XYZ file of C-alpha atoms in Angstrom:
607
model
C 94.928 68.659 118.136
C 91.410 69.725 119.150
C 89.389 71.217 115.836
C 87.124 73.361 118.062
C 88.474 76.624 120.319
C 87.022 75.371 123.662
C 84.660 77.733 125.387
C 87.405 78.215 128.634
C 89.652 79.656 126.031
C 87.509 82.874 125.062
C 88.919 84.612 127.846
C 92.405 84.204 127.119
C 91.520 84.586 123.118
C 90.552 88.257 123.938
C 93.596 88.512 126.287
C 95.575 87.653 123.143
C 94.581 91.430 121.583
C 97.439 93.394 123.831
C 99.760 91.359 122.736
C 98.843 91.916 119.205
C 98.712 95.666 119.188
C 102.072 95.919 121.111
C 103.714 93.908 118.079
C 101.679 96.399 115.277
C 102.520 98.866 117.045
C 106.783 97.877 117.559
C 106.561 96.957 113.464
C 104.535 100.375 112.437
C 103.957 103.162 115.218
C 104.465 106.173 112.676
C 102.415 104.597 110.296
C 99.477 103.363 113.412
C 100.157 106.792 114.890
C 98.309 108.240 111.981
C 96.141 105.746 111.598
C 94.632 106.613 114.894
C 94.077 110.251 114.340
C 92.823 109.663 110.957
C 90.138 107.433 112.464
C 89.357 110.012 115.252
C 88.967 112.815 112.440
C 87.119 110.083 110.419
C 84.939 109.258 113.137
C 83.010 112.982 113.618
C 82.954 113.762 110.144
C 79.924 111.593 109.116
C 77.846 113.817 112.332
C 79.385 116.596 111.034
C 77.588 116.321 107.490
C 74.429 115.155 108.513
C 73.647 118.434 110.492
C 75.166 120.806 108.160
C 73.047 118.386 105.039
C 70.125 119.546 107.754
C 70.645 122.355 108.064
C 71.544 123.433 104.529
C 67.931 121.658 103.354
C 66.198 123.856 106.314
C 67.357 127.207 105.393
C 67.102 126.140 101.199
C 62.601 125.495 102.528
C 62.447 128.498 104.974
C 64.043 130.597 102.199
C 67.070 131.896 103.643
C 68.940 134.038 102.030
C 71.941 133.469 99.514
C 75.100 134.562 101.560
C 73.465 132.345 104.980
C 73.685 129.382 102.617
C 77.144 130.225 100.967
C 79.338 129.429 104.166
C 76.930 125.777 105.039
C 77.226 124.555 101.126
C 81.131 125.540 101.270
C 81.671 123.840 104.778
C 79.888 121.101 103.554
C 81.883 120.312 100.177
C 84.954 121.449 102.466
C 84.026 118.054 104.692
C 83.002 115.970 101.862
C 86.457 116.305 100.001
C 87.843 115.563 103.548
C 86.296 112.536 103.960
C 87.186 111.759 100.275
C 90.758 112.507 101.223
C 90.848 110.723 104.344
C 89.961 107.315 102.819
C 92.637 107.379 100.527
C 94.790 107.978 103.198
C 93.359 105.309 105.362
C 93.808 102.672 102.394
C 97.619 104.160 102.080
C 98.556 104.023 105.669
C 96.663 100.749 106.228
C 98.455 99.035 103.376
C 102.154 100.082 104.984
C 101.460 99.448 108.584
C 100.153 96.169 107.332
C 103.219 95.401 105.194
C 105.826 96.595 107.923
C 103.585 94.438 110.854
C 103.401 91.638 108.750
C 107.447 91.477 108.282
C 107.513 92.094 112.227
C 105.160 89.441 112.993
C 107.131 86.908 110.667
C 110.120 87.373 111.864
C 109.330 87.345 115.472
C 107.579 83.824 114.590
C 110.250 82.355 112.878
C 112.985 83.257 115.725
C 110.729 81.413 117.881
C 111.247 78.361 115.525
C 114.542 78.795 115.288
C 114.834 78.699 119.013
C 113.330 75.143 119.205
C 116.729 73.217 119.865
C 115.377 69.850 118.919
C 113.593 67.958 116.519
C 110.521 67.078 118.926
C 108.056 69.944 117.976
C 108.867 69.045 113.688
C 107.974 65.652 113.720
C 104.960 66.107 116.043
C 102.094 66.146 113.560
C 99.285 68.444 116.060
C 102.478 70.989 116.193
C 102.918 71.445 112.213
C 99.265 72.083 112.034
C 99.592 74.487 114.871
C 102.517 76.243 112.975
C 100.603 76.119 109.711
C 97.852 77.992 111.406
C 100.441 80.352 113.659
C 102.306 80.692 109.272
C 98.636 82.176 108.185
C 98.582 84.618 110.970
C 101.291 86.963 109.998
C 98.707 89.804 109.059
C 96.359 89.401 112.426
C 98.464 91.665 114.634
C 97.763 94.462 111.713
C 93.867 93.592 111.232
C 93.746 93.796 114.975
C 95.075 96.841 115.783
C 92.941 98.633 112.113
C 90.135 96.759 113.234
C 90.046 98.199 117.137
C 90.352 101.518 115.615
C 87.919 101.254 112.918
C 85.570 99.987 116.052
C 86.638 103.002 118.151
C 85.685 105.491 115.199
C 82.335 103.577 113.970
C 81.365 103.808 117.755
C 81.959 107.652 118.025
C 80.585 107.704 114.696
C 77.291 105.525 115.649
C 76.893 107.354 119.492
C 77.369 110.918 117.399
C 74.076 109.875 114.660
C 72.376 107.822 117.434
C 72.046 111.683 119.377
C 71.044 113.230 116.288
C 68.186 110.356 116.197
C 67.491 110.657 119.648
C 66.740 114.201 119.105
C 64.203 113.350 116.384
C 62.567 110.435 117.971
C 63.737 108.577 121.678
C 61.765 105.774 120.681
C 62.721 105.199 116.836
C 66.842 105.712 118.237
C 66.486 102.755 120.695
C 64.458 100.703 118.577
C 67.547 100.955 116.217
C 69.891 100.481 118.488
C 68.712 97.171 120.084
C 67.700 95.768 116.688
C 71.874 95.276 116.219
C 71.533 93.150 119.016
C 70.386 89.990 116.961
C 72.936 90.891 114.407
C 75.999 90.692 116.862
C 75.058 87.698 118.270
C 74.924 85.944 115.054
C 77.978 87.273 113.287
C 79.815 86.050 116.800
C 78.495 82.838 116.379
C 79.103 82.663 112.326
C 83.081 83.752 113.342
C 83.280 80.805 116.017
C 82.228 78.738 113.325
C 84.498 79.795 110.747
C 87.783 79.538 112.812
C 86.371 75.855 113.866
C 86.597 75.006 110.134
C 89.298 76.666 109.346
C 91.482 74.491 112.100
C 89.526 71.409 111.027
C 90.327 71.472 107.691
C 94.568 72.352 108.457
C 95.841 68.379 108.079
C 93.654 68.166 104.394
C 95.044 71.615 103.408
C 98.427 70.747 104.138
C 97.531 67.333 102.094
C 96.601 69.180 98.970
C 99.355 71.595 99.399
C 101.404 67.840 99.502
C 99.796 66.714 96.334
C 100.274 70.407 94.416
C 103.442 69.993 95.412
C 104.796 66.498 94.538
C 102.870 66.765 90.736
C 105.331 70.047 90.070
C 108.359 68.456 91.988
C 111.527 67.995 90.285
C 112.544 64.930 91.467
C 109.202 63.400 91.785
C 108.754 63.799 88.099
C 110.540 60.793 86.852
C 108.890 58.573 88.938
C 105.220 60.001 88.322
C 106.162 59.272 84.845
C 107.632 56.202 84.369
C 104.798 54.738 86.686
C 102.178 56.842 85.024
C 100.840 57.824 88.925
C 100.040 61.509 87.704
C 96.403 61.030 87.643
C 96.131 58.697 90.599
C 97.927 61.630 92.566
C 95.952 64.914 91.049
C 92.735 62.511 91.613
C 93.631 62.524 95.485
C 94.320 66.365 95.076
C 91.065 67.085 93.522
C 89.305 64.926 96.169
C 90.965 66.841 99.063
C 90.347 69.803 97.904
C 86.576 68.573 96.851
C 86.381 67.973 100.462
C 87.785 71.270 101.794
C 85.038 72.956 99.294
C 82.316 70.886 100.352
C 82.995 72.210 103.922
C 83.699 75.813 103.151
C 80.491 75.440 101.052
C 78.422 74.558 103.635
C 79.657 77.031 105.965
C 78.622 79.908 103.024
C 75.596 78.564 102.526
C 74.912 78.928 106.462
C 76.157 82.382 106.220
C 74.130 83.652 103.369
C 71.062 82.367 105.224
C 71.955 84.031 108.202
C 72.851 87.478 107.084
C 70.420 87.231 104.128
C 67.990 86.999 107.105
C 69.634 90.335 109.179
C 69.466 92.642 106.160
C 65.906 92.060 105.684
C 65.445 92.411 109.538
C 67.494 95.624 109.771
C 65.845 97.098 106.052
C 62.218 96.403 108.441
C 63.388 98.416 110.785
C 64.720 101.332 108.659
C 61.285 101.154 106.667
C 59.202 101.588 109.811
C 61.041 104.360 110.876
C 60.795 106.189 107.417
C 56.999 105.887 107.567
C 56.883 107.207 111.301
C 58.960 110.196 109.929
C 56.832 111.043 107.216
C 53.795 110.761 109.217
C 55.603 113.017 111.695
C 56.087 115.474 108.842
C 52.520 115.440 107.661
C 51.086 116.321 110.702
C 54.043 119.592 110.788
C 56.066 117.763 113.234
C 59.381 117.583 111.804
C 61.382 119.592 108.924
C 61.859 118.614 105.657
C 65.570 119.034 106.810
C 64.792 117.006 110.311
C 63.776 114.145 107.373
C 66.465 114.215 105.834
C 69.206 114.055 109.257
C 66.611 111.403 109.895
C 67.039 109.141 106.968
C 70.708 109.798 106.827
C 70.875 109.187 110.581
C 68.561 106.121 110.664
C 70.964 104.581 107.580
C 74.339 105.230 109.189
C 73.472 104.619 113.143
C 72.941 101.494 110.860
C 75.546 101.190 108.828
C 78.253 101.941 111.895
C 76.054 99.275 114.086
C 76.320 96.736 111.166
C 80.921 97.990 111.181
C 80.748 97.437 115.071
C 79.022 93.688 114.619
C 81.551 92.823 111.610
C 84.694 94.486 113.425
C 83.711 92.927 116.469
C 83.576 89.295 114.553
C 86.419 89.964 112.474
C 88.287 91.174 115.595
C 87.008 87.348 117.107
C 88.265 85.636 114.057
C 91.740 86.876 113.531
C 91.917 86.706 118.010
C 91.343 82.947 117.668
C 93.653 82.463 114.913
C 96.274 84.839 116.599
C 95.987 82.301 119.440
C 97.653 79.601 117.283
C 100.311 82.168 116.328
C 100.837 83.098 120.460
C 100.833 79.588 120.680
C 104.051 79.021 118.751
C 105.825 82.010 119.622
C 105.121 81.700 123.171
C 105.944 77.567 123.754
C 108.642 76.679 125.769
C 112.048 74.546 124.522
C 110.941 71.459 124.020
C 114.571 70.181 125.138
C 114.987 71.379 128.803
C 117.915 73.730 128.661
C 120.385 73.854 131.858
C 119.796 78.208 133.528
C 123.721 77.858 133.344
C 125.343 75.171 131.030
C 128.313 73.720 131.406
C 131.286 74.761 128.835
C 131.261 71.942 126.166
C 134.898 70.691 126.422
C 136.884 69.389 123.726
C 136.843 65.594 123.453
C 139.429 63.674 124.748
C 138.134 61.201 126.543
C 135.100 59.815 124.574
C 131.190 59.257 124.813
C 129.266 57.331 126.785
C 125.462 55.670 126.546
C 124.117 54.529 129.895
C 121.402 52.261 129.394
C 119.838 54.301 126.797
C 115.867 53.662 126.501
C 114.119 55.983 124.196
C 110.490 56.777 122.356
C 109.075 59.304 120.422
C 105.826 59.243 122.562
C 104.538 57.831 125.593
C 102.105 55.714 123.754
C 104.587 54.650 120.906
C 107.070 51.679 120.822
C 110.674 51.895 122.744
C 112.974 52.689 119.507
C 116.437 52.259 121.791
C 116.025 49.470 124.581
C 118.845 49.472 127.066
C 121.998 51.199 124.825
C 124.954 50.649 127.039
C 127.648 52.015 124.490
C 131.429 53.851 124.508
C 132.592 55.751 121.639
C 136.370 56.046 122.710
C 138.497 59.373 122.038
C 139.912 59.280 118.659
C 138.353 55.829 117.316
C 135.827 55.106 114.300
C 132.384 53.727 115.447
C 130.430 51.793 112.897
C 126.709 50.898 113.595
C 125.108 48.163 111.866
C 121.419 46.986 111.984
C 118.189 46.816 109.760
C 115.817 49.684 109.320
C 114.477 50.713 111.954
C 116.978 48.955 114.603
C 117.978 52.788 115.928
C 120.994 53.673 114.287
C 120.335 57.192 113.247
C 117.853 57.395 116.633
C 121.347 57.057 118.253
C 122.598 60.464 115.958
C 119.626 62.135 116.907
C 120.954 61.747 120.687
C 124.130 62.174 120.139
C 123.400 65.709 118.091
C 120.852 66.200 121.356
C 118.338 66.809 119.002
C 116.533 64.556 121.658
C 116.947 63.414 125.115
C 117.200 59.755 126.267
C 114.070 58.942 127.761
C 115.344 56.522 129.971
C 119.779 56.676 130.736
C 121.962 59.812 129.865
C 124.646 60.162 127.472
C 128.357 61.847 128.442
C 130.295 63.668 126.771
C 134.161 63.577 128.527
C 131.675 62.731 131.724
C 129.682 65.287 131.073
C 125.913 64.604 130.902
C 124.541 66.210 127.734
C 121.470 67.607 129.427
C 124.025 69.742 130.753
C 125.790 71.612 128.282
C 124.211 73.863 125.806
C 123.039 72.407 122.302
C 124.187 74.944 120.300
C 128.016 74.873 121.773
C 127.588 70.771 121.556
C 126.848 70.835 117.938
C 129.591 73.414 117.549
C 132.179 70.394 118.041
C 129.695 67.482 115.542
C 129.936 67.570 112.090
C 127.955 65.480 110.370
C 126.271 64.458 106.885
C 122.961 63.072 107.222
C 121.185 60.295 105.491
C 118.461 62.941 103.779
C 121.061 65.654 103.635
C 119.330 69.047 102.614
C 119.888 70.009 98.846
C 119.593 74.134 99.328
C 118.037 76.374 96.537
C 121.378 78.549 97.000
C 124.574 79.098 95.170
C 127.519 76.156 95.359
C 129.556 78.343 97.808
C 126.666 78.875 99.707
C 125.761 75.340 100.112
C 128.882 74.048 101.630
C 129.407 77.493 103.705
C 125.923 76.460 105.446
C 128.070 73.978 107.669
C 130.361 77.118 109.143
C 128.879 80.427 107.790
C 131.987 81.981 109.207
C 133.736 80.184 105.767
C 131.547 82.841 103.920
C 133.878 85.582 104.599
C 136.839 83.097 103.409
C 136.482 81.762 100.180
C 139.474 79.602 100.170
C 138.046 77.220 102.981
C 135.148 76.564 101.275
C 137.122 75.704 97.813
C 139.338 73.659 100.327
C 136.167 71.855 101.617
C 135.272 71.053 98.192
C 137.840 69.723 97.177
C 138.443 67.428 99.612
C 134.891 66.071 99.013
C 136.070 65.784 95.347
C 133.328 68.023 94.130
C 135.648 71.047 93.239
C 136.181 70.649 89.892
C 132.619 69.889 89.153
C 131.575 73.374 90.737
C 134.677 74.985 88.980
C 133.164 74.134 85.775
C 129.595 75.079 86.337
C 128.611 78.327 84.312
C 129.156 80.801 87.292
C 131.977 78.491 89.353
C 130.958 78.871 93.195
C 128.540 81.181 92.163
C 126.162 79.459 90.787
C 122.532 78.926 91.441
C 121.934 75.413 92.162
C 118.634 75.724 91.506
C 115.758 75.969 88.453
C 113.473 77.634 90.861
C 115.474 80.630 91.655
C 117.721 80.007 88.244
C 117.595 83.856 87.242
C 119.550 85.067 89.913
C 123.048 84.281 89.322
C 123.005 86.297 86.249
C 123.363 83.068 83.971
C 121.152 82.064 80.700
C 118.437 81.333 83.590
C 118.492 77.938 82.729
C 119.430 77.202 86.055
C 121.899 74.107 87.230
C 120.651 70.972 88.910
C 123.582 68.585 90.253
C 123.380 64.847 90.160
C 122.446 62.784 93.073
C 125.793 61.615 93.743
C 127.361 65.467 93.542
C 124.591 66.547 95.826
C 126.072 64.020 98.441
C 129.663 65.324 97.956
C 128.346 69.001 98.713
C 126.762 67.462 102.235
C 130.245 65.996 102.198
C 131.933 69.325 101.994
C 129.243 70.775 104.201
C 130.771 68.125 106.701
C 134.592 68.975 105.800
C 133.743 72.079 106.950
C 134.294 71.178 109.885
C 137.365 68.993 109.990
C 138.163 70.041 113.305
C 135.586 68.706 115.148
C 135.745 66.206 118.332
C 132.964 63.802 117.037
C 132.718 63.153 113.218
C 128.938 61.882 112.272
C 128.738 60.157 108.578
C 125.241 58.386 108.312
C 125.127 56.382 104.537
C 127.610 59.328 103.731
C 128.622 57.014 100.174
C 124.809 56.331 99.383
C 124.344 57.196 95.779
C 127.871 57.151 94.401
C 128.914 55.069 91.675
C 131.654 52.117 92.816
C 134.234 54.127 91.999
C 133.204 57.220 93.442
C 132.344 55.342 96.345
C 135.776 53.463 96.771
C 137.436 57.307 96.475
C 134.955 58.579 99.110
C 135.936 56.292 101.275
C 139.256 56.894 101.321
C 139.123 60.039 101.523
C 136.610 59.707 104.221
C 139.495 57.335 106.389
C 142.078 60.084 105.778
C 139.437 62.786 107.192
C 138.633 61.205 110.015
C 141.865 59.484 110.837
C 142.442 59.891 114.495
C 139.371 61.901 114.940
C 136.369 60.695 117.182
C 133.519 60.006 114.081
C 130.316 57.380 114.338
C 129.374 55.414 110.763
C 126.444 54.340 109.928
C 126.176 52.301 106.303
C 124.492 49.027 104.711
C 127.439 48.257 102.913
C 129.472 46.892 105.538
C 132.950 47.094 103.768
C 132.691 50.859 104.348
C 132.868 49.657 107.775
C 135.567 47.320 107.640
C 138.495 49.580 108.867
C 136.329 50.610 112.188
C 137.978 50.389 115.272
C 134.535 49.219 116.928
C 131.872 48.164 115.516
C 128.540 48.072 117.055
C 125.261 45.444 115.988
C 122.073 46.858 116.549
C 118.105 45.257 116.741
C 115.234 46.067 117.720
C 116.747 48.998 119.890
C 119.545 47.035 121.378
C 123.086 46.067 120.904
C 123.438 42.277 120.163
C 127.263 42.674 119.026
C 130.482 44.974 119.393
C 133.828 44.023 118.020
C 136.450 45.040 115.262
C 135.661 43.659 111.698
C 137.662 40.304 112.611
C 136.712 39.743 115.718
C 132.697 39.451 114.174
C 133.587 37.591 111.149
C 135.295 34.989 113.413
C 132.289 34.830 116.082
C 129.866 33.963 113.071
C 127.059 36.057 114.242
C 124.684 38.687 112.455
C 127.763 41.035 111.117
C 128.977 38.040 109.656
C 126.289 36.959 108.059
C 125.303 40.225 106.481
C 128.956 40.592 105.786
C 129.338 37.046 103.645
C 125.774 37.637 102.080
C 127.174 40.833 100.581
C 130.585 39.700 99.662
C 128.572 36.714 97.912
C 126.768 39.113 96.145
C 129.571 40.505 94.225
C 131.592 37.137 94.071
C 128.562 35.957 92.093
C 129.025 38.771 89.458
């Protein structure tokens, strides 16, 4: 992932503003609606009150009377308690569009996640960054859209005071005008800085986040403890985030220079146009009330100049990040998806890999090197191998949470590139090696693998219990409806204590997640009895064989007498299959499975 926004981008950074407005203005148009007439009533008011402050100071020196300054002193306070009031209703309106357009933007960026069918784009590192970055963006739509008003009303507000100057002095109102120039120029190239840094420091941000993290982590707590690595870990913290500072240091420390610099430049300016109007009034050439719209004019052609240059940078800042944000929402699948699918159809003849070759990357090692395998209708499938030989690689595919790079994979002679992911995954059920523990109540946890099971409570207690984790839940403070979680412990109405479940009842809610599901064609269990106790285990198992008995299901353990009853079972390393048989057919050809298999048995003979 490039750190810098190349120069051939700028164009289509700025074309990323339409976009931007058209989502503020779909999340908030009531609220933007106002916005926009506030800032057009906003804009004139500032002209407004320097001629009537003129003209109030010119009739108070050429002795006008009382009731011809009555009406100009109560229009004035009139437009002063106006502006007072519009602020407040700028800061109200701004702070609701923003809300509403933030929720818009999040949720249009997180359907575009969602609608990633694989797993390419979340273990591709230059993507996370790029979602990090698109995460931060949420309020850029909103500053967009405020900010191209706000530069809309300081413009009519700066081309309204510039006329009043121009009246006063030609010279002096151009001499202003083009002094902003140097002032643009370097708050544009201050903003292309910033964003550079703020990209080039994403991977060490999301490191310190990863060290914050893992010091307050639940589970990483015993560990940090018993090894005494909680220093070692908030050392690498602090010198990430010593880093990070260092470089957002820097960049201040440029910036105060700069602009330091500007205001002296643009207070030079301001002071030699002061002196030029009270030289002007000695010699009887201007008003005491001409001085006065000339100081207030010189300051806010100013001030609205100085808006313009910061709108115009902030409006470049949150443009490039937006980009990252466009970025995500606008990539393409990274799983080619057929225009018109083919209907997934039920399994009853099996699934095929042809000469499966796959990588993660084109530069990276071949994981899966020539897979030639069938997983029949109805049978158990186990796969064996080291880590790293491509056993859950092989899920991955099989889930089509990636295509082979090389071969194809059939499902009833169906190519999977074919069908549609979601309606595949409709027919797996599966429990995963790193199965998700969810921050969510127990019913909620095992509904997650059919949410249609959260309008029927009696499937889900049926699903439990056949994972054997029912009675467990039964008896937790709340039953099914409580929080499995300390984070979000308050919420189930309990003590707020919160409940955490065991390791090895954290796998039998994956399990019921699974069970869920007991109807599907093809039945994935990968290490589904890691973490349970013997006993546990030798229960899990069988009620793992009754589950799947006669259903199509792929196993994937290290203990290898979870794999004894397997109708096939399939020897993998380095990527390729160097053995396929039944439990006794291996043993007796004295090959790897047999090896691994007597080097475990002799483990437990010798205890």
């Amino acid at each position: 992932m490039t750190t810098d926004v190349p120069d051939g981008h700028r164009w289509r950074t700025a074309r990323g503003l339409a976009p931007a407005v058209a989502l503020a203005f779909r999340g908030a148009p009531a609220q933007l609606g106002l916005l926009s007439v506030v800032a057009l009533a906003g804009a004139v008011l500032p002209v407004a009150i320097t001629w009537l402050t003129k003209l109030v100071i010119d009739s108070v020196t050429g002795g006008s009377a009382t009731d011809a300054l009555l009406p100009l002193a109560i229009a004035l306070a009139v437009l002063g308690a106006l502006t007072a009031t519009l602020a407040q209703l700028t800061q109200y309106l701004s702070a609701e569009a923003q809300r509403r357009i933030s929720r818009a933007a999040k949720d249009r960026l997180y359907q575009a996640v969602n609608r990633f069918p694989g797993l390419g784009r979340f273990e591709d590192p230059r993507f996370l960054n790029q979602l990090r970055l698109a995460e931060a963006a949420d309020s850029a739509p909103a500053q967009l859209t405020t900010a191209t008003m706000q530069l809309v009303r300081n413009a009519i507000t700066a081309l309204g005071l510039f006329g009043s100057l121009y009246v006063i002095s030609p010279l002096i109102a151009c001499v202003v005008l083009v002094a902003a120039l140097p002032t643009l120029f370097a708050e544009l190239a201050l903003t292309q800085r910033r964003v550079n840094t703020t990209t080039r420091l994403s991977p060490d941000e999301r490191r310190e986040l990863f060290y914050q993290m893992l010091l307050s982590d639940e589970r990483a707590s015993k560990e940090i403890r018993l090894f005494g690595t909680g220093d070692f870990l908030r050392g690498r913290m602090m010198r990430t985030m010593s880093g990070i500072h260092a470089a957002r240091r820097a960049l201040d420390r440029r910036e105060l220079f700069v602009q330091s610099g500007l205001e002296l430049f643009a207070a030079a300016v301001a002071g030699t146009g002061l002196v030029w109007a009270i030289l002007a009034a000695g010699r009887g050439e201007l008003t005491a009330g001409d001085i006065a719209m000339f100081i207030a004019a010189v300051a806010g052609v100013q001030t609205a100049v100085a808006g313009i240059v910061s709108l115009l940078a902030q409006t470049n800042e949150q443009l490039m990040i937006f980009t990252h944000y466009t970025v995500v929402v606008s990539a393409p699948p990274e799983l080619p998806i057929a225009e018109h699918p083919v209907p997934t159809p039920e399994l009853r003849r099996g699934i095929v890999l042809d000469d499966v070759w796959f990588r993660y990357g084109d530069d990276l090692p071949w994981v899966l090197r020539g897979v030639s395998l069938t997983i029949p209708y109805g049978m158990a499938v186990g796969l064996v191998g080291k880590n790293g030989a491509g056993k859950s690689t092989i899920v991955k595919l099989l889930c089509r949470m990636y295509d082979p790079t090389k071969g194809r994979i059939t499902w009833d002679g169906v190519d999977l590139r074919d069908l549609d992911p979601a309606r595949l995954r409709d027919r797996i059920g599966a429990v995963f090696q790193d199965f998700m523990s969810y921050d969510l109540t127990a019913a909620e946890n095992i509904a997650l693998g059919d949410l249609t099971a959260l309008a029927d409570p009696a499937r889900i207690t049926a699903a439990a219990a056949r994972a054997d984790i029912h009675d467990v839940v039964e008896n937790l403070p709340g039953g099914y409806r409580t929080m499995l979680s300390r984070m979000f412990a308050d919420d189930d109405g309990s003590d707020g204590t919160g409940v955490v479940l065991s390791g090895g009842q954290w796998q039998r809610l994956a399990l019921a997640r699974a069970f869920l599901r007991a109807e599907a064609d093809l039945l994935i269990l990968d290490e589904p009895n890691a973490g349970l106790d013997p006993e546990a285990e030798a229960e899990s198992h069988a009620r793992i064989s009754a589950l799947r008995a006669g259903s199509t299901s792929v196993l994937i353990s290290h203990r290898l007498g979870t794999l004894r009853d397997a109708d096939l079972i399939v020897v993998l390393d380095d990527g390729a299959v160097t053995e396929a048989g039944t439990h006794t057919s291996l043993l007796a050809s004295g090959g790897t499975y047999a090896r691994l298999f007597a080097t475990q048995a002799k483990g437990y003979q010798s205890e």
